[in-house]
Amino acid sequence: MNIPINFLMWGLACLPILTLLVLMIKFQWGATDAAPIGLTITVLTGIIFYKADIELIAAESAKGIWNALTILLIVWTAVLMYQVGLEAKAFSVIRNGMRKLLPNELLLVLAMGWIFESFLQGITGFGVPVAVGAPLLIGIGVKPMWSVIIPLLGQSWGNTFGTLGAAWDALAMTTGLTHQSPEYLKTAFFTAAFIWFWNIIDGFVICWFYGKGKAIKKGFPAVLCISIIQGGGELMLTQINTTIACFVPACVSLIAILLLSRTKAYNSEWCVSESQIMNRDFSESRADDSPKDMKLIDAFVPYILLSAITLIVLVVPPVFEFCSQFKLSISFPETVTGYGFVNAAEPAFSPISPFTHASMFLFISSILGLLYYKKRKWLKVDSTKDIFIRSVSMTMPSGLAVICLIIMSKIMAGTGQTIVLANGIANVLGGVYVILSPFVGMLGSFMTGSNMSSNILFSGFQNATANLLNIDPSVILGAQSSGASVGSAISPSNIILGTTTAQILGSEGKILKKIMVINVPVVIMIGLIAFAIVNL
Amino acid sequence: MNEQKFFSTRAGKLTIAFIIVMIAFAMIMFGLYNNISIMYTLGFTMIVLSMLYSPIKTHIYDKLKNRKARQINEQRANDKANL
């Protein structure tokens, strides 16, 4: 590769991301409007300055669409599940039932916005916790914007070791870490330690959003207890089995929150009446529309089915092996830029395994849920068509934005802009680069919407930079993946999943602004901790 | 839901844009497999144009339309005042 790494090239590589941020945060444009502008800049920069030809740009666009489709399948099926519940009025039952089960409203918000999302992230990931969690929170009376923000924060700690360790495996594979070798365990340790730090902050931030200092004081024991289980449990399990390092603690925390609701501190009604995140009018106006004979367990049927199907398929090895043998993929030719930046030919690009894909679990559980509600007469005979039409019309606008964002990240990577961006930072900063290493991870998941993609994109680079600077790569790689995990909460393609199911499409900028205020300082802190560790 | 009505809404138009992107995807893949440059160039152009529909409509076309409507209203108000 002969791409000149200078300020002009670096600035040009930065331009699409800066444009996206400015349009979304400063001018409050929705992702559907901002992403095409970022994409246009990326294409022009790629062709004019990075010497990419149209074949490369077209191939990277097609790769982007293929990757986006795997995400969109999840959005469509998650929205279908939401529409089934909405039509059957299951969310009213969930709201009333969960209120009785968890009389402490703060604990209820933590359970529905943090614990349940962690559980979903542990098994499925790929934005499912956000898409599924947002309507559930609206169901318990949380304002739509907050019902997107809270799951985004709640699920983000589980991104590296969640989805049964997919993102972690990508990091280990990219950097050549041998399974269970001392380097592997050391890197896993630092990654989990940084993530634990983020996990505990997550809990307290949700409390702060709910009721500022009053809620932090009330929620302190619960957050501490849950964080020890989730963050501490994950740290411990990474030294034994990284595949279940997030899933097992997430399941234990589900039980723990129910046990906590029986304790003296949380077993009675408690709420902050002036909470900024709660829609008190909504709770009162919708109080009576739930079907009288529907129990809480009935309302949760699609979610219980989702958890059961996912667990059976992903955790039982013979079932997983059988289901994962069916794969769909497309091939791409090799492409090269004028600077000699090569995108290797892909005989089977990003294969989708339809029977182990989260969208299949969501689709089956939605259909079974629909049949169950119909059998119990909670759905009208002719409601199926309406449910499907509403699901399609609700998801199409966000689909375009997701495709656009992923094409943008693919073209940036394929033309060499991403590598120039990262190299420029490392070259200028030298040893101080350690502080910014989690930012590189964050940048990766901001662009691609996935911790796994960020690790695939930047782990090799981070590893090489650490070796170049004579720094322990395990700390840098830990910072990379934890930064990516934190960054998943600010990724526009993740945010849009929530705004779609919460029906507030176009509010992505507002949400991004609220979350960035928390995530950026956390990433700085992770960077500073990493810097202190390597300089000890 | 009335189909005619749906496709005249923003969601409906974006659905059309989405369908165009899917067609363009098929064209790019066909062009890449068979090395037909015109096919993947056309496919990519279709993607960019479909993507740009939303920002152009919201931030240029609608704003110009609103400005024009405002100017016409102001003109009418002035004419009335002059009369």
Coordinates of C-alpha atoms in Angstrom, one line a residue:
Chain A
M1 CA 0.0 0.0 0.0
N2 CA 1.4 3.4 -1.0
I3 CA -1.3 5.7 0.3
P4 CA 0.4 8.9 1.5
I5 CA -0.4 9.4 5.2
N6 CA -0.5 13.2 5.5
F7 CA -2.8 15.7 7.0
L8 CA -4.8 16.2 3.8
M9 CA -5.5 12.5 3.3
W10 CA -6.2 12.1 7.0
G11 CA -8.5 15.1 7.0
L12 CA -10.4 13.8 3.9
A13 CA -10.8 10.4 5.6
C14 CA -12.3 12.2 8.6
L15 CA -14.6 14.3 6.6
P16 CA -17.5 11.8 6.1
I17 CA -17.6 11.0 9.8
L18 CA -17.4 14.7 10.8
T19 CA -20.1 15.6 8.3
L20 CA -22.3 12.8 9.8
L21 CA -21.8 14.0 13.3
V22 CA -22.3 17.7 12.5
L23 CA -25.5 17.0 10.5
M24 CA -27.0 14.7 13.1
I25 CA -25.9 16.6 16.3
K26 CA -25.7 20.2 15.3
F27 CA -28.4 20.4 12.6
Q28 CA -30.6 17.6 14.1
W29 CA -30.9 15.7 10.8
G30 CA -32.2 12.2 11.0
A31 CA -29.9 9.3 9.9
T32 CA -32.0 8.8 6.7
D33 CA -31.0 12.4 5.6
A34 CA -27.5 12.6 7.0
A35 CA -26.1 9.3 5.9
P36 CA -26.4 9.9 2.1
I37 CA -24.4 13.1 2.5
G38 CA -21.7 11.2 4.3
L39 CA -21.8 8.5 1.7
T40 CA -21.5 11.0 -1.2
I41 CA -18.4 12.6 0.4
T42 CA -16.9 9.1 1.0
V43 CA -17.4 8.2 -2.6
L44 CA -16.0 11.4 -4.0
T45 CA -13.0 11.3 -1.7
G46 CA -12.5 7.6 -2.5
I47 CA -12.5 8.2 -6.3
I48 CA -10.7 11.6 -6.5
F49 CA -8.1 11.4 -3.7
Y50 CA -7.8 7.6 -2.9
K51 CA -7.7 6.6 -6.6
A52 CA -10.5 4.0 -6.3
D53 CA -12.2 3.0 -9.6
I54 CA -15.9 2.5 -10.0
E55 CA -15.6 -1.3 -9.9
L56 CA -14.2 -1.1 -6.4
I57 CA -16.8 1.4 -5.3
A58 CA -19.6 -0.7 -6.7
A59 CA -18.2 -3.9 -5.2
E60 CA -17.9 -2.3 -1.7
S61 CA -21.4 -0.9 -2.1
A62 CA -22.7 -4.4 -2.8
K63 CA -20.8 -5.8 0.2
G64 CA -22.4 -3.1 2.3
I65 CA -25.9 -4.0 1.0
W66 CA -25.3 -7.6 1.8
N67 CA -24.2 -6.9 5.3
A68 CA -27.0 -4.4 5.8
L69 CA -29.6 -7.0 4.8
T70 CA -28.4 -9.3 7.7
I71 CA -29.1 -6.4 10.1
L72 CA -32.4 -5.4 8.4
L73 CA -33.7 -8.9 8.7
I74 CA -33.4 -8.5 12.5
V75 CA -35.1 -5.1 12.4
W76 CA -38.0 -6.3 10.4
T77 CA -38.6 -9.4 12.5
A78 CA -38.1 -7.4 15.8
V79 CA -40.7 -4.9 14.6
L80 CA -43.0 -7.8 13.7
M81 CA -42.7 -9.1 17.2
Y82 CA -43.4 -5.6 18.5
Q83 CA -46.5 -5.3 16.3
V84 CA -47.8 -8.7 17.4
G85 CA -47.5 -7.6 21.1
L86 CA -49.0 -4.1 20.3
E87 CA -52.0 -5.5 18.5
A88 CA -52.7 -8.0 21.3
K89 CA -52.2 -5.2 23.9
A90 CA -49.6 -7.3 25.6
F91 CA -47.5 -4.2 26.5
S92 CA -50.2 -2.9 28.7
V93 CA -50.2 -6.3 30.5
I94 CA -46.4 -6.2 30.7
R95 CA -46.5 -2.7 32.2
N96 CA -49.1 -3.5 34.8
G97 CA -47.7 -6.9 35.6
M98 CA -44.1 -5.8 35.9
R99 CA -45.2 -2.9 38.1
K100 CA -46.7 -5.4 40.5
L101 CA -43.7 -7.8 40.3
L102 CA -41.2 -5.0 40.7
P103 CA -43.0 -2.3 42.7
N104 CA -39.9 -0.2 42.9
E105 CA -40.0 1.8 39.6
L106 CA -36.3 2.3 39.4
L107 CA -35.7 -1.4 39.7
L108 CA -38.3 -1.9 37.0
V109 CA -36.5 0.4 34.6
L110 CA -33.2 -1.3 35.4
A111 CA -34.7 -4.7 34.8
M112 CA -36.4 -3.8 31.5
G113 CA -33.7 -1.4 30.2
W114 CA -30.4 -3.0 31.4
I115 CA -30.9 -6.6 32.7
F116 CA -33.2 -7.9 29.9
E117 CA -31.1 -6.2 27.2
S118 CA -28.0 -7.8 28.7
F119 CA -29.7 -11.2 28.5
L120 CA -30.7 -10.6 24.8
Q121 CA -27.2 -9.3 24.0
G122 CA -25.7 -12.4 25.6
I123 CA -27.4 -14.6 23.1
T124 CA -28.5 -12.7 20.0
G125 CA -26.9 -9.2 19.8
F126 CA -26.8 -7.5 16.4
G127 CA -29.1 -4.7 17.7
V128 CA -31.9 -7.0 18.8
P129 CA -31.8 -5.7 22.4
V130 CA -32.3 -2.2 21.2
A131 CA -35.1 -3.0 18.7
V132 CA -36.9 -5.3 21.2
G133 CA -36.1 -3.3 24.3
A134 CA -37.4 0.1 23.2
P135 CA -41.1 -0.9 22.8
L136 CA -41.0 -2.8 26.1
L137 CA -39.8 0.3 27.9
I138 CA -42.5 2.4 26.2
G139 CA -44.9 -0.3 27.5
I140 CA -43.9 0.5 31.1
G141 CA -44.4 4.2 30.6
V142 CA -40.9 5.4 29.6
K143 CA -40.8 8.3 27.1
P144 CA -39.9 7.1 23.6
M145 CA -36.6 8.9 23.4
W146 CA -35.4 7.5 26.7
S147 CA -36.8 4.1 25.7
V148 CA -34.1 4.1 23.0
I149 CA -31.3 5.6 25.0
I150 CA -31.6 3.2 28.0
P151 CA -31.4 -0.1 26.0
L152 CA -28.5 1.4 23.9
L153 CA -26.6 1.9 27.1
G154 CA -27.9 -1.3 28.8
Q155 CA -26.8 -3.6 26.0
S156 CA -23.5 -2.1 25.1
W157 CA -21.4 -3.7 27.9
G158 CA -22.2 -7.1 26.4
N159 CA -21.0 -6.4 22.9
T160 CA -17.6 -8.0 23.1
F161 CA -18.4 -11.3 24.8
G162 CA -22.1 -11.3 23.9
T163 CA -23.6 -13.1 20.9
L164 CA -21.7 -16.1 22.4
G165 CA -18.4 -14.3 22.1
A166 CA -18.6 -13.5 18.4
A167 CA -16.8 -10.1 18.6
W168 CA -14.1 -11.5 20.9
D169 CA -13.5 -14.5 18.6
A170 CA -13.1 -12.0 15.7
L171 CA -10.4 -10.1 17.7
A172 CA -8.6 -13.3 18.6
M173 CA -8.8 -14.5 15.0
T174 CA -7.6 -11.2 13.5
T175 CA -4.6 -10.9 15.9
G176 CA -3.7 -14.6 15.8
L177 CA -4.2 -15.1 19.6
T178 CA -4.1 -18.8 20.3
H179 CA -7.0 -20.1 22.3
Q180 CA -6.3 -20.3 26.1
S181 CA -2.7 -19.1 25.5
P182 CA -1.3 -16.7 28.2
E183 CA -1.6 -13.8 25.7
Y184 CA -5.2 -14.8 25.0
L185 CA -6.1 -14.9 28.6
K186 CA -4.3 -11.7 29.4
T187 CA -6.0 -9.8 26.6
A188 CA -9.4 -11.2 27.6
F189 CA -8.7 -10.1 31.2
F190 CA -7.9 -6.5 30.2
T191 CA -10.9 -6.4 27.9
A192 CA -13.3 -7.7 30.5
A193 CA -11.8 -5.4 33.2
F194 CA -12.3 -2.3 31.0
I195 CA -15.9 -3.5 30.2
W196 CA -16.7 -4.0 33.9
F197 CA -15.8 -0.3 34.4
W198 CA -18.3 0.6 31.6
N199 CA -20.9 -1.8 33.0
I200 CA -21.0 -0.2 36.4
I201 CA -21.1 3.3 34.9
D202 CA -24.0 2.1 32.7
G203 CA -26.1 1.1 35.8
F204 CA -25.5 4.4 37.6
V205 CA -26.1 6.5 34.4
I206 CA -29.5 4.8 34.0
C207 CA -30.3 5.6 37.7
W208 CA -29.2 9.2 37.1
F209 CA -31.4 9.5 34.0
Y210 CA -34.3 8.2 36.0
G211 CA -34.1 10.3 39.1
K212 CA -30.7 12.0 39.4
G213 CA -29.0 11.8 42.9
K214 CA -32.1 10.4 44.6
A215 CA -32.2 7.4 42.2
I216 CA -28.4 6.8 42.4
K217 CA -28.8 6.7 46.2
K218 CA -31.7 4.3 46.0
G219 CA -30.2 2.2 43.2
F220 CA -26.7 2.0 44.6
P221 CA -27.0 -1.5 46.2
A222 CA -28.8 -2.9 43.2
V223 CA -26.4 -1.5 40.6
L224 CA -23.4 -2.7 42.7
C225 CA -24.9 -6.2 43.0
I226 CA -25.8 -6.5 39.3
S227 CA -22.5 -5.1 38.2
I228 CA -20.5 -7.5 40.3
I229 CA -22.6 -10.3 38.7
Q230 CA -22.3 -9.0 35.2
G231 CA -18.9 -7.3 35.0
G232 CA -17.2 -9.4 37.7
G233 CA -18.8 -12.6 36.4
E234 CA -17.7 -11.8 32.9
L235 CA -14.1 -11.0 34.0
M236 CA -14.0 -14.4 35.9
L237 CA -15.5 -16.4 33.1
T238 CA -13.2 -15.0 30.4
Q239 CA -10.4 -17.0 32.1
I240 CA -12.5 -20.2 31.8
N241 CA -14.7 -19.9 28.6
T242 CA -15.1 -16.7 26.6
T243 CA -18.1 -18.1 24.7
I244 CA -20.4 -18.0 27.8
A245 CA -18.6 -15.1 29.5
C246 CA -21.4 -12.7 28.9
F247 CA -24.4 -15.0 28.6
V248 CA -24.1 -16.8 31.9
P249 CA -23.7 -13.6 34.1
A250 CA -26.5 -12.0 32.1
C251 CA -28.8 -14.9 33.0
V252 CA -27.7 -14.8 36.6
S253 CA -28.5 -11.1 36.8
L254 CA -32.0 -11.8 35.6
I255 CA -32.6 -14.0 38.6
A256 CA -30.7 -11.6 40.8
I257 CA -33.0 -8.6 40.0
L258 CA -36.1 -10.7 40.9
L259 CA -34.4 -11.7 44.2
L260 CA -33.5 -8.0 44.8
S261 CA -37.2 -7.0 44.4
R262 CA -37.9 -9.2 47.4
T263 CA -35.4 -7.4 49.7
K264 CA -36.5 -4.7 52.1
A265 CA -34.9 -2.0 50.1
Y266 CA -36.9 -2.7 47.0
N267 CA -40.1 -4.6 47.9
S268 CA -42.3 -1.6 48.3
E269 CA -43.6 1.0 45.8
W270 CA -41.1 3.7 45.2
C271 CA -40.8 6.2 42.3
V272 CA -39.4 9.6 41.5
S273 CA -42.6 11.4 40.5
E274 CA -40.8 14.1 38.6
S275 CA -38.6 11.6 36.7
Q276 CA -37.5 13.1 33.3
I277 CA -37.7 9.7 31.6
M278 CA -41.3 8.7 32.6
N279 CA -44.4 9.6 30.8
R280 CA -46.9 9.8 33.6
D281 CA -49.8 10.8 31.3
F282 CA -49.1 7.7 29.2
S283 CA -49.2 5.4 32.2
E284 CA -52.6 6.8 33.3
S285 CA -54.2 7.1 29.9
R286 CA -53.3 3.5 28.8
A287 CA -54.0 1.9 32.2
D288 CA -57.2 0.1 31.3
D289 CA -56.8 -1.2 27.7
S290 CA -55.2 -4.5 28.6
P291 CA -57.2 -7.7 28.0
K292 CA -58.6 -8.8 31.4
D293 CA -57.8 -12.5 31.1
M294 CA -54.2 -12.0 29.8
K295 CA -51.6 -12.8 32.5
L296 CA -48.0 -11.4 32.6
I297 CA -46.6 -14.8 31.4
D298 CA -49.0 -14.7 28.4
A299 CA -47.8 -11.2 27.4
F300 CA -44.2 -12.5 27.6
V301 CA -44.9 -15.6 25.4
P302 CA -43.1 -14.3 22.3
Y303 CA -40.1 -13.2 24.4
I304 CA -40.0 -16.5 26.3
L305 CA -40.2 -18.4 23.0
L306 CA -37.4 -16.1 21.6
S307 CA -35.1 -16.9 24.6
A308 CA -35.9 -20.7 24.5
I309 CA -35.5 -21.1 20.7
T310 CA -32.2 -19.0 20.7
L311 CA -30.8 -21.0 23.7
I312 CA -31.7 -24.4 22.1
V313 CA -30.3 -23.6 18.7
L314 CA -27.1 -21.8 19.9
V315 CA -26.2 -23.6 23.1
V316 CA -27.0 -27.3 22.2
P317 CA -24.1 -28.3 20.0
P318 CA -25.9 -31.0 17.8
V319 CA -28.7 -28.6 17.1
F320 CA -26.3 -25.7 16.4
E321 CA -24.2 -27.9 14.1
F322 CA -27.2 -29.1 12.2
C323 CA -28.7 -25.6 11.8
S324 CA -25.5 -23.9 10.9
Q325 CA -24.6 -26.1 8.0
F326 CA -26.9 -24.1 5.7
K327 CA -25.2 -21.0 4.5
L328 CA -25.8 -18.2 2.0
S329 CA -23.0 -16.1 0.6
I330 CA -21.9 -14.2 -2.4
S331 CA -18.5 -13.8 -4.1
F332 CA -16.6 -10.7 -5.0
P333 CA -13.6 -10.2 -7.3
E334 CA -10.3 -8.7 -6.1
T335 CA -10.2 -4.9 -6.3
V336 CA -7.2 -2.5 -6.1
T337 CA -7.0 1.3 -5.7
G338 CA -4.5 3.4 -7.7
Y339 CA -2.3 3.4 -4.6
G340 CA -2.1 -0.4 -4.6
F341 CA -4.6 -0.9 -1.6
V342 CA -5.9 -4.4 -2.2
N343 CA -9.3 -5.8 -1.3
A344 CA -8.8 -9.5 -1.6
A345 CA -11.2 -11.6 -3.7
E346 CA -14.0 -13.1 -1.5
P347 CA -15.2 -16.5 -2.7
A348 CA -17.8 -16.6 0.1
F349 CA -18.3 -13.1 1.5
S350 CA -19.9 -12.8 4.9
P351 CA -22.0 -16.0 4.8
I352 CA -25.4 -15.9 6.5
S353 CA -26.5 -19.0 8.3
P354 CA -30.3 -18.4 8.1
F355 CA -31.3 -21.0 10.7
T356 CA -28.9 -19.7 13.3
H357 CA -29.5 -16.1 12.5
A358 CA -31.2 -13.9 15.1
S359 CA -33.9 -12.9 12.6
M360 CA -35.0 -16.5 12.3
F361 CA -35.5 -16.8 16.1
L362 CA -37.4 -13.5 16.1
F363 CA -39.6 -14.5 13.1
I364 CA -40.5 -18.0 14.5
S365 CA -41.2 -16.6 18.0
S366 CA -43.3 -13.8 16.5
I367 CA -45.4 -16.2 14.4
L368 CA -45.8 -18.6 17.3
G369 CA -46.7 -15.7 19.5
L370 CA -49.3 -14.5 16.9
L371 CA -50.8 -17.9 16.8
Y372 CA -51.0 -18.2 20.5
Y373 CA -52.6 -14.8 20.9
K374 CA -55.1 -15.7 18.1
K375 CA -56.0 -19.0 19.8
R376 CA -56.6 -17.1 23.1
K377 CA -58.8 -14.6 21.1
W378 CA -56.6 -11.6 22.0
L379 CA -56.1 -10.9 18.3
K380 CA -58.9 -10.2 15.9
V381 CA -59.3 -12.7 13.0
D382 CA -58.3 -10.2 10.3
S383 CA -55.5 -8.6 12.3
T384 CA -52.6 -10.6 10.8
K385 CA -52.6 -8.6 7.5
D386 CA -52.5 -5.3 9.4
I387 CA -49.7 -6.5 11.6
F388 CA -47.6 -7.4 8.6
I389 CA -48.4 -4.2 6.6
R390 CA -47.6 -2.0 9.6
S391 CA -44.3 -3.9 10.2
V392 CA -43.2 -3.3 6.6
S393 CA -44.1 0.3 6.5
M394 CA -42.5 1.0 9.8
T395 CA -39.2 -0.4 8.9
M396 CA -38.6 0.6 5.3
P397 CA -37.4 4.2 6.0
S398 CA -34.8 3.1 8.5
G399 CA -33.7 0.3 6.1
L400 CA -32.4 2.9 3.7
A401 CA -30.3 4.6 6.4
V402 CA -28.8 1.4 7.6
I403 CA -27.8 0.4 4.1
C404 CA -26.3 3.8 3.5
L405 CA -24.2 3.8 6.7
I406 CA -22.9 0.3 6.1
I407 CA -22.0 1.1 2.4
M408 CA -20.2 4.2 3.7
S409 CA -18.1 2.2 6.2
K410 CA -17.3 -0.4 3.5
I411 CA -16.2 2.2 1.0
M412 CA -14.1 3.9 3.6
A413 CA -12.4 0.6 4.4
G414 CA -12.1 -0.6 0.8
T415 CA -10.5 2.6 -0.4
G416 CA -8.0 2.7 2.5
Q417 CA -9.5 5.7 4.2
T418 CA -10.1 3.8 7.4
I419 CA -6.5 2.6 7.7
V420 CA -5.2 6.1 6.9
L421 CA -7.5 7.5 9.7
A422 CA -6.1 5.0 12.3
N423 CA -2.5 5.2 11.0
G424 CA -2.5 9.0 11.1
I425 CA -3.5 9.0 14.8
A426 CA -0.8 6.5 15.7
N427 CA 1.9 8.3 13.7
V428 CA 1.2 11.7 15.3
L429 CA 0.7 10.6 18.8
G430 CA 3.4 8.0 19.4
G431 CA 3.3 6.6 23.0
V432 CA 0.4 8.8 23.9
Y433 CA -1.6 6.8 21.3
V434 CA -2.6 4.4 24.1
I435 CA -5.0 7.0 25.4
L436 CA -6.7 7.1 22.0
S437 CA -6.6 3.4 21.3
P438 CA -10.2 2.9 22.7
F439 CA -11.3 5.7 20.4
V440 CA -10.2 3.7 17.4
G441 CA -12.4 0.8 18.6
M442 CA -15.2 3.3 19.2
L443 CA -14.8 4.8 15.7
G444 CA -15.0 1.3 14.3
S445 CA -18.3 0.4 15.9
F446 CA -19.6 3.9 15.3
M447 CA -19.1 3.4 11.6
T448 CA -20.1 -0.2 11.3
G449 CA -22.6 -0.5 14.1
S450 CA -20.9 -3.7 15.4
N451 CA -18.2 -4.5 17.9
M452 CA -17.3 -7.5 15.8
S453 CA -16.8 -5.4 12.7
S454 CA -14.7 -2.9 14.6
N455 CA -12.5 -5.7 15.9
I456 CA -12.1 -7.2 12.4
L457 CA -11.3 -3.7 11.0
F458 CA -8.9 -2.4 13.6
S459 CA -7.5 -5.2 15.8
G460 CA -4.7 -6.1 13.4
F461 CA -3.8 -2.4 13.2
Q462 CA -3.9 -1.9 17.0
N463 CA -1.8 -5.0 17.5
A464 CA 0.8 -3.8 14.9
T465 CA 0.9 -0.3 16.4
A466 CA 1.4 -1.7 20.0
N467 CA 4.3 -3.8 18.7
L468 CA 5.8 -0.8 16.9
L469 CA 5.6 1.3 20.0
N470 CA 6.9 -1.5 22.3
I471 CA 3.7 -1.6 24.3
D472 CA 1.9 -4.6 25.7
P473 CA -0.6 -5.5 22.9
S474 CA -3.0 -7.1 25.4
V475 CA -3.7 -3.7 27.0
I476 CA -4.2 -2.0 23.6
L477 CA -6.4 -4.8 22.3
G478 CA -8.4 -4.7 25.6
A479 CA -8.9 -1.0 25.0
Q480 CA -9.8 -1.6 21.4
S481 CA -12.6 -4.0 22.1
S482 CA -13.9 -2.2 25.2
G483 CA -13.9 1.1 23.2
A484 CA -15.9 -0.7 20.4
S485 CA -18.3 -2.0 23.0
V486 CA -18.9 1.5 24.4
G487 CA -19.1 2.8 20.9
S488 CA -21.9 0.4 19.9
A489 CA -24.2 2.7 21.9
I490 CA -23.5 5.7 19.7
S491 CA -23.6 3.9 16.3
P492 CA -26.3 5.5 14.1
S493 CA -27.2 2.1 12.6
N494 CA -27.9 0.8 16.2
I495 CA -29.7 4.0 17.2
I496 CA -32.0 3.8 14.2
L497 CA -33.1 0.3 15.2
G498 CA -34.5 1.8 18.4
T499 CA -36.0 4.9 16.8
T500 CA -37.8 2.6 14.4
T501 CA -39.4 0.4 17.0
A502 CA -40.1 3.4 19.3
Q503 CA -41.6 5.1 16.3
I504 CA -39.5 8.3 16.6
L505 CA -37.6 8.0 13.4
G506 CA -35.6 11.2 12.7
S507 CA -34.6 11.7 16.4
E508 CA -31.3 9.9 16.0
G509 CA -29.3 13.2 16.4
K510 CA -30.9 14.0 19.8
I511 CA -30.2 10.5 21.0
L512 CA -26.6 10.5 19.8
K513 CA -26.0 13.9 21.6
K514 CA -27.4 12.5 24.9
I515 CA -25.3 9.3 24.8
M516 CA -22.1 10.9 23.5
V517 CA -21.9 13.1 26.6
I518 CA -21.5 9.8 28.6
N519 CA -19.6 7.6 26.2
V520 CA -16.8 9.9 25.2
P521 CA -15.6 10.7 28.7
V522 CA -15.8 6.9 29.5
V523 CA -13.6 6.1 26.5
I524 CA -11.1 8.8 27.6
M525 CA -11.0 7.2 31.1
I526 CA -10.4 3.8 29.6
G527 CA -7.6 5.3 27.5
L528 CA -6.1 6.9 30.6
I529 CA -6.3 3.7 32.6
A530 CA -4.7 1.8 29.7
F531 CA -1.9 4.5 29.5
A532 CA -1.3 4.1 33.3
I533 CA -1.1 0.3 33.0
V534 CA 1.4 0.3 30.1
N535 CA 3.6 2.9 31.9
L536 CA 3.6 1.2 35.3
Chain B
M1 CA -54.2 0.3 3.9
N2 CA -54.7 2.0 0.5
E3 CA -51.7 1.2 -1.6
Q4 CA -52.0 4.4 -3.7
K5 CA -52.0 6.4 -0.5
F6 CA -49.1 4.5 1.1
F7 CA -46.8 5.2 -1.8
S8 CA -47.5 8.9 -1.7
T9 CA -46.3 9.1 1.9
R10 CA -42.7 9.6 2.9
A11 CA -42.5 6.0 4.1
G12 CA -43.9 4.8 0.8
K13 CA -41.4 6.8 -1.2
L14 CA -38.6 5.5 0.9
T15 CA -39.9 2.0 0.3
I16 CA -39.7 2.7 -3.5
A17 CA -36.1 4.0 -3.0
F18 CA -35.4 0.8 -1.0
I19 CA -36.7 -1.4 -3.8
I20 CA -34.5 0.5 -6.3
V21 CA -31.5 -0.1 -4.1
M22 CA -32.3 -3.9 -4.2
I23 CA -32.6 -3.8 -8.0
A24 CA -29.3 -1.9 -8.1
F25 CA -27.7 -4.5 -5.9
A26 CA -28.7 -7.3 -8.3
M27 CA -27.4 -5.2 -11.2
I28 CA -24.0 -4.6 -9.5
M29 CA -23.7 -8.4 -8.7
F30 CA -24.6 -9.3 -12.3
G31 CA -22.1 -6.7 -13.6
L32 CA -19.3 -7.9 -11.4
Y33 CA -19.9 -11.6 -12.2
N34 CA -19.9 -10.9 -15.9
N35 CA -17.5 -8.0 -15.9
I36 CA -20.0 -5.6 -17.5
S37 CA -18.8 -2.2 -16.3
I38 CA -21.9 -0.3 -17.6
M39 CA -24.1 -2.6 -15.4
Y40 CA -22.3 -2.0 -12.1
T41 CA -21.8 1.7 -12.9
L42 CA -25.5 2.1 -13.5
G43 CA -26.3 0.0 -10.4
F44 CA -24.1 2.2 -8.2
T45 CA -25.6 5.4 -9.7
M46 CA -29.1 4.1 -8.9
I47 CA -28.0 3.5 -5.3
V48 CA -26.6 7.0 -4.9
L49 CA -29.7 8.7 -6.4
S50 CA -32.1 6.6 -4.3
M51 CA -30.2 7.4 -1.2
L52 CA -30.1 11.1 -2.0
Y53 CA -33.8 11.3 -2.5
S54 CA -34.6 11.9 1.2
P55 CA -32.1 14.7 2.0
I56 CA -32.8 16.5 -1.3
K57 CA -36.6 16.2 -0.8
T58 CA -36.4 17.3 2.9
H59 CA -33.7 19.9 2.8
I60 CA -33.8 21.4 -0.7
Y61 CA -37.0 20.7 -2.5
D62 CA -39.4 21.2 0.4
K63 CA -37.5 24.3 1.7
L64 CA -37.6 25.9 -1.8
K65 CA -41.2 25.0 -2.2
N66 CA -42.1 26.5 1.2
R67 CA -40.0 29.7 0.4
K68 CA -41.8 30.0 -3.0
A69 CA -45.2 29.6 -1.3
R70 CA -44.3 32.2 1.3
Q71 CA -43.2 34.6 -1.5
I72 CA -46.5 34.1 -3.3
N73 CA -48.5 34.7 -0.1
E74 CA -46.4 37.8 0.6
Q75 CA -47.0 39.0 -3.0
R76 CA -50.7 38.5 -2.6
A77 CA -50.8 40.3 0.7
N78 CA -48.9 43.2 -0.9
D79 CA -51.2 43.3 -3.9
K80 CA -54.2 43.3 -1.6
A81 CA -52.7 46.2 0.4
N82 CA -52.0 48.2 -2.8
L83 CA -55.5 47.7 -4.0

